Amino acid sequence: MTNKSEQTFEVPKQSSIMAELLSTQEQRDDATREKVVQIPLSEIDPFPKHPFQVKHDEAMQNMAESISTFGIQTPAIVRKKEDGRYELISGHRRKKASEIVGLSELPCIIRSLNDLDAVVAMIDANLQRETVLPSEKAKSYKMRLNAMKRTAGRPAKANVSPVGTNLRSDEELAQSTGDSRNQIHRYIRLNELIPQILDMVDSSVIRDKSNLQIAMRPAVELSYISAKHQKILLNEMIANDSTPTHDQAIKMRKFADDGKLDENVIQSIMQETKPNQVEQFKIPRERLSKYFTPDTSIQSIEETIIKALDAYRQRERNRNSDAR
């Protein structure tokens, strides 16, 4: 017969809560601290529809040489995909440079991000670059605002901007980028340009003399005309080796708004004389040095020359009159 006072107890396994209580603060901090891990390049995929260009240009070659000498100083940021691979959030150029020098791994920080947070993180990281092309801002600002709009929910009808973005999101993006709300909308309009004309906007920033260049303001106006008419304009620009001024772009947009823009109108507008095409006559200052002191202003020199020419013309007229 068993004595009732004698009871058998099963010692329970240590619970996760107890393990947490027994762990040191240093261990807990270490568990949550982001770590840099080496990930094979073959397991890292680019961000879908990545709006920033990754070119094998001089800057890329310089980066590759730096990595070859000093290694990668700043780790990339990735997130884990459902298939076990990794999606690159920040570090596309570092990954490309690593491939150029023959590295097999990339130092990365693995960060847990949902789709919307990943878009925001990817764009914010790339906008910190020293040079961001207009085409890159155009695509990234559009992606960023769409992500912010989905996060904030559908905006009220009275709170919608001209390009259909949430007003609060516009202001937030303006504060984080330094570009005004209006400038952000201008960049987004560039997405409506055909690729060849958008390339010309980029060329105006990087001073690419091998390509035609067009400034931001006329490019924005051209974004309001159809792709069909943009292609006609493109052919005209190539044929004449020139791009429209802001005023000419405004004229084309006005004709397009009125439904009157066609090939003849585009040709007529492009044949107008531009202010920078008016021939200017210049005299090197050193040729005038014996007539004017070094501190004489350009305006004074110009006025003196005009007066001298007027006197010369009057003297020639008097001489011709006496000869008769």
Coordinates of C-alpha atoms in Angstrom, one line a residue:
M1 CA 0.0 0.0 0.0
T2 CA 1.4 3.3 -1.0
N3 CA 1.8 6.0 1.6
K4 CA -0.3 9.0 0.5
S5 CA 2.2 11.4 1.9
E6 CA 4.8 10.1 -0.6
Q7 CA 4.1 11.8 -4.0
T8 CA 6.1 11.6 -7.1
F9 CA 6.7 14.9 -9.1
E10 CA 8.0 15.1 -12.6
V11 CA 10.6 17.9 -13.0
P12 CA 9.3 20.2 -15.8
K13 CA 11.6 21.1 -18.7
Q14 CA 13.0 24.6 -18.5
S15 CA 10.5 26.9 -20.3
S16 CA 11.5 29.5 -22.9
I17 CA 10.4 32.1 -20.4
M18 CA 12.8 30.7 -17.7
A19 CA 15.6 30.6 -20.4
E20 CA 14.9 34.3 -21.1
L21 CA 15.0 35.1 -17.4
L22 CA 18.3 33.2 -17.0
S23 CA 19.9 34.8 -20.0
T24 CA 22.1 37.8 -19.5
Q25 CA 21.2 41.3 -20.8
E26 CA 24.3 41.1 -23.1
Q27 CA 22.9 37.9 -24.6
R28 CA 19.5 39.4 -25.2
D29 CA 21.1 42.5 -26.8
D30 CA 23.2 40.3 -29.0
A31 CA 20.2 38.4 -30.2
T32 CA 18.5 41.5 -31.4
R33 CA 21.6 43.3 -32.8
E34 CA 22.0 43.4 -36.5
K35 CA 25.0 41.4 -37.8
V36 CA 27.0 41.6 -40.9
V37 CA 27.1 38.2 -42.7
Q38 CA 28.8 37.1 -45.9
I39 CA 26.2 36.1 -48.5
P40 CA 27.2 34.5 -51.9
L41 CA 26.5 36.9 -54.8
S42 CA 24.7 34.0 -56.6
E43 CA 22.0 34.1 -53.9
I44 CA 21.3 37.8 -54.1
D45 CA 18.6 39.1 -56.5
P46 CA 18.2 42.8 -57.5
F47 CA 15.2 44.7 -56.2
P48 CA 12.2 44.4 -58.6
K49 CA 11.9 47.3 -61.0
H50 CA 15.0 49.0 -59.4
P51 CA 14.8 52.6 -60.6
F52 CA 18.5 53.4 -60.2
Q53 CA 21.0 52.8 -63.0
V54 CA 23.9 50.5 -62.4
K55 CA 26.4 51.2 -65.3
H56 CA 29.8 49.9 -65.9
D57 CA 31.2 53.4 -66.3
E58 CA 34.2 55.3 -64.9
A59 CA 32.6 55.7 -61.5
M60 CA 31.9 52.0 -61.4
Q61 CA 35.5 51.2 -62.3
N62 CA 36.8 53.5 -59.6
M63 CA 34.5 51.7 -57.1
A64 CA 35.8 48.3 -58.3
E65 CA 39.4 49.4 -57.8
S66 CA 38.6 50.7 -54.3
I67 CA 37.0 47.4 -53.4
S68 CA 39.9 45.5 -54.8
T69 CA 42.3 47.5 -52.6
F70 CA 40.3 48.2 -49.4
G71 CA 37.4 45.8 -49.5
I72 CA 33.7 46.8 -49.0
Q73 CA 33.5 49.3 -46.1
T74 CA 29.7 49.6 -46.0
P75 CA 27.7 46.4 -46.0
A76 CA 24.7 46.0 -48.3
I77 CA 21.1 45.6 -47.0
V78 CA 19.0 42.6 -48.0
R79 CA 15.8 40.8 -46.9
K80 CA 15.1 37.1 -47.0
K81 CA 12.7 35.9 -49.7
E82 CA 10.2 33.1 -49.4
D83 CA 12.3 30.8 -51.7
G84 CA 15.3 31.2 -49.4
R85 CA 17.2 33.6 -51.6
Y86 CA 17.9 37.3 -50.8
E87 CA 16.5 40.5 -52.2
L88 CA 18.9 43.4 -52.5
I89 CA 17.6 46.6 -50.8
S90 CA 20.7 48.7 -50.8
G91 CA 24.0 47.9 -52.5
H92 CA 23.3 47.3 -56.2
R93 CA 26.5 49.1 -57.3
R94 CA 28.6 47.5 -54.6
K95 CA 27.3 44.1 -55.8
K96 CA 28.2 44.9 -59.4
A97 CA 31.7 46.2 -58.5
S98 CA 32.2 43.0 -56.4
E99 CA 31.4 40.9 -59.5
I100 CA 33.9 43.0 -61.6
V101 CA 36.8 42.2 -59.3
G102 CA 35.8 38.6 -58.9
L103 CA 34.5 38.4 -55.4
S104 CA 32.1 35.6 -54.6
E105 CA 30.4 37.0 -51.5
L106 CA 29.0 40.4 -50.3
P107 CA 28.9 41.6 -46.7
C108 CA 25.2 42.2 -45.9
I109 CA 22.8 43.1 -43.1
I110 CA 19.7 40.9 -43.3
R111 CA 16.7 43.1 -42.4
S112 CA 13.1 42.0 -41.9
L113 CA 11.0 44.3 -44.1
N114 CA 7.5 44.0 -45.7
D115 CA 7.0 45.0 -49.3
L116 CA 6.1 48.6 -48.7
D117 CA 8.9 49.1 -46.1
A118 CA 11.3 47.5 -48.6
V119 CA 10.4 50.0 -51.3
V120 CA 10.8 53.0 -48.9
A121 CA 14.1 51.7 -47.6
M122 CA 15.5 51.0 -51.1
I123 CA 14.6 54.4 -52.4
D124 CA 15.7 56.4 -49.4
A125 CA 19.1 54.6 -49.4
N126 CA 19.8 55.3 -53.1
L127 CA 18.6 59.0 -52.9
Q128 CA 21.6 59.6 -50.6
R129 CA 24.0 59.1 -53.6
E130 CA 26.1 62.2 -54.6
T131 CA 24.5 62.2 -58.1
V132 CA 21.0 61.1 -58.8
L133 CA 19.8 61.5 -62.4
P134 CA 16.4 63.0 -63.2
S135 CA 15.2 59.7 -64.7
E136 CA 16.1 58.0 -61.4
K137 CA 14.3 60.6 -59.4
A138 CA 11.3 60.3 -61.7
K139 CA 10.9 56.6 -61.2
S140 CA 11.9 56.5 -57.5
Y141 CA 9.6 59.4 -56.5
K142 CA 6.7 57.7 -58.2
M143 CA 7.4 54.3 -56.5
R144 CA 8.0 56.1 -53.1
L145 CA 4.7 58.0 -53.2
N146 CA 2.7 55.0 -54.3
A147 CA 4.1 53.0 -51.4
M148 CA 3.4 55.8 -49.0
K149 CA -0.1 56.2 -50.3
R150 CA -0.8 52.5 -49.8
T151 CA 0.5 52.7 -46.3
A152 CA -1.5 55.8 -45.4
G153 CA -4.7 54.5 -47.0
R154 CA -6.9 56.0 -49.7
P155 CA -6.8 59.8 -49.4
A156 CA -9.9 61.9 -49.2
K157 CA -11.1 63.5 -52.5
A158 CA -10.3 67.0 -51.1
N159 CA -6.8 66.0 -50.3
V160 CA -5.5 64.9 -53.7
S161 CA -2.7 66.6 -55.6
P162 CA -2.6 67.1 -59.4
V163 CA -0.8 63.8 -60.0
G164 CA -3.1 61.9 -57.7
T165 CA -0.8 61.5 -54.7
N166 CA -1.7 61.9 -51.0
L167 CA -1.0 65.5 -49.9
R168 CA 0.5 64.4 -46.6
S169 CA 2.8 61.9 -48.4
D170 CA 3.9 64.7 -50.8
E171 CA 4.9 66.9 -47.9
E172 CA 6.6 64.1 -46.1
L173 CA 8.7 63.2 -49.2
A174 CA 9.6 66.8 -49.7
Q175 CA 10.9 67.1 -46.2
S176 CA 13.0 64.0 -46.5
T177 CA 14.5 64.7 -49.9
G178 CA 14.9 68.5 -50.0
D179 CA 12.9 68.8 -53.2
S180 CA 9.7 70.9 -53.0
R181 CA 6.3 69.3 -53.6
N182 CA 6.1 71.0 -57.0
Q183 CA 9.6 69.8 -58.0
I184 CA 8.6 66.3 -57.0
H185 CA 5.6 66.5 -59.3
R186 CA 7.8 67.8 -62.1
Y187 CA 10.1 64.8 -61.7
I188 CA 7.2 62.4 -61.7
R189 CA 5.9 64.0 -65.0
L190 CA 9.2 62.9 -66.6
N191 CA 7.9 59.4 -66.6
E192 CA 5.6 60.4 -69.5
L193 CA 8.6 61.1 -71.8
I194 CA 9.7 58.6 -74.3
P195 CA 13.1 57.0 -73.3
Q196 CA 15.2 58.9 -75.9
I197 CA 14.0 62.3 -74.6
L198 CA 14.3 61.3 -71.0
D199 CA 17.9 60.4 -71.8
M200 CA 18.5 63.9 -73.0
V201 CA 17.3 65.2 -69.6
D202 CA 19.9 63.0 -67.9
S203 CA 22.6 64.2 -70.4
S204 CA 21.9 67.8 -69.4
V205 CA 22.8 66.9 -65.8
I206 CA 26.0 64.9 -66.5
R207 CA 27.0 67.2 -69.3
D208 CA 27.2 64.4 -71.8
K209 CA 28.3 66.2 -75.0
S210 CA 27.9 63.0 -77.1
N211 CA 24.1 63.3 -76.7
L212 CA 21.5 66.1 -77.2
Q213 CA 20.7 67.8 -73.9
I214 CA 17.3 69.2 -72.8
A215 CA 16.7 71.1 -69.5
M216 CA 14.1 70.1 -66.9
R217 CA 11.5 72.8 -67.5
P218 CA 11.0 72.3 -71.3
A219 CA 11.1 68.5 -70.7
V220 CA 8.2 68.7 -68.2
E221 CA 6.2 70.7 -70.8
L222 CA 6.9 68.0 -73.5
S223 CA 5.7 65.3 -71.1
Y224 CA 2.2 66.6 -71.7
I225 CA 2.2 65.8 -75.5
S226 CA 1.6 62.3 -76.8
A227 CA 4.3 59.7 -77.4
K228 CA 3.4 59.9 -81.1
H229 CA 4.2 63.6 -81.2
Q230 CA 7.3 63.1 -79.0
K231 CA 8.7 60.7 -81.6
I232 CA 8.1 63.3 -84.4
L233 CA 9.8 65.9 -82.3
L234 CA 12.7 63.5 -81.6
N235 CA 13.3 63.1 -85.3
E236 CA 13.2 66.8 -85.7
M237 CA 15.7 67.3 -82.9
I238 CA 18.1 64.8 -84.3
A239 CA 17.8 66.2 -87.8
N240 CA 18.6 69.8 -86.6
D241 CA 20.9 68.8 -83.8
S242 CA 19.0 71.0 -81.4
T243 CA 16.3 70.8 -78.6
P244 CA 13.4 73.1 -78.0
T245 CA 13.6 76.0 -75.6
H246 CA 11.1 76.3 -72.7
D247 CA 9.0 78.8 -74.7
Q248 CA 8.9 76.4 -77.7
A249 CA 7.9 73.5 -75.5
I250 CA 5.1 75.5 -74.0
K251 CA 3.9 76.3 -77.6
M252 CA 3.9 72.6 -78.5
R253 CA 1.9 71.8 -75.3
K254 CA -0.6 74.5 -76.1
F255 CA -1.1 73.2 -79.7
A256 CA -1.5 69.7 -78.3
D257 CA -4.1 70.8 -75.7
D258 CA -6.0 72.4 -78.6
G259 CA -5.7 69.3 -80.7
K260 CA -3.8 71.1 -83.4
L261 CA -0.3 69.7 -82.9
D262 CA 1.1 67.8 -85.9
E263 CA 4.4 67.3 -87.8
N264 CA 4.1 70.7 -89.6
V265 CA 3.5 72.6 -86.4
I266 CA 6.4 70.9 -84.7
Q267 CA 8.8 71.7 -87.6
S268 CA 7.6 75.3 -87.7
I269 CA 8.2 75.8 -84.0
M270 CA 11.6 74.1 -84.1
Q271 CA 12.7 76.4 -87.0
E272 CA 12.2 79.5 -85.0
T273 CA 15.4 81.3 -84.1
K274 CA 16.4 80.7 -80.5
P275 CA 18.0 83.4 -78.4
N276 CA 21.2 81.4 -78.1
Q277 CA 21.4 81.0 -81.9
V278 CA 21.6 84.8 -82.5
E279 CA 25.1 85.4 -83.8
Q280 CA 27.2 87.5 -81.4
F281 CA 30.2 89.6 -82.2
K282 CA 33.0 89.4 -79.6
I283 CA 36.3 91.2 -79.4
P284 CA 39.0 89.8 -77.0
R285 CA 39.6 92.2 -74.2
E286 CA 43.4 92.1 -74.7
R287 CA 42.9 93.7 -78.2
L288 CA 41.2 96.7 -76.4
S289 CA 43.8 97.0 -73.6
K290 CA 45.6 100.0 -75.2
Y291 CA 42.3 101.9 -75.4
F292 CA 40.9 101.2 -71.9
T293 CA 42.3 100.9 -68.4
P294 CA 42.0 97.4 -66.8
D295 CA 39.3 98.7 -64.4
T296 CA 37.0 99.9 -67.2
S297 CA 33.6 98.1 -67.1
I298 CA 32.3 96.1 -70.0
Q299 CA 29.3 98.4 -70.3
S300 CA 31.6 101.5 -70.5
I301 CA 33.7 99.8 -73.2
E302 CA 30.6 98.9 -75.2
E303 CA 29.2 102.4 -75.0
T304 CA 32.5 103.9 -76.0
I305 CA 32.8 101.6 -79.0
I306 CA 29.3 102.4 -80.1
K307 CA 29.9 106.1 -79.9
A308 CA 33.1 105.8 -81.9
L309 CA 31.3 103.7 -84.6
D310 CA 28.5 106.3 -84.7
A311 CA 31.1 109.1 -85.2
Y312 CA 32.9 107.0 -87.8
R313 CA 29.7 106.4 -89.7
Q314 CA 28.8 110.1 -89.7
R315 CA 32.3 111.1 -90.9
E316 CA 31.9 108.6 -93.8
R317 CA 28.6 110.0 -94.7
N318 CA 30.0 113.6 -94.7
R319 CA 32.9 112.4 -96.9
N320 CA 30.6 110.8 -99.4
S321 CA 28.4 113.9 -99.5
D322 CA 31.4 116.2 -100.2
A323 CA 32.6 113.8 -103.0
R324 CA 29.3 114.4 -104.8

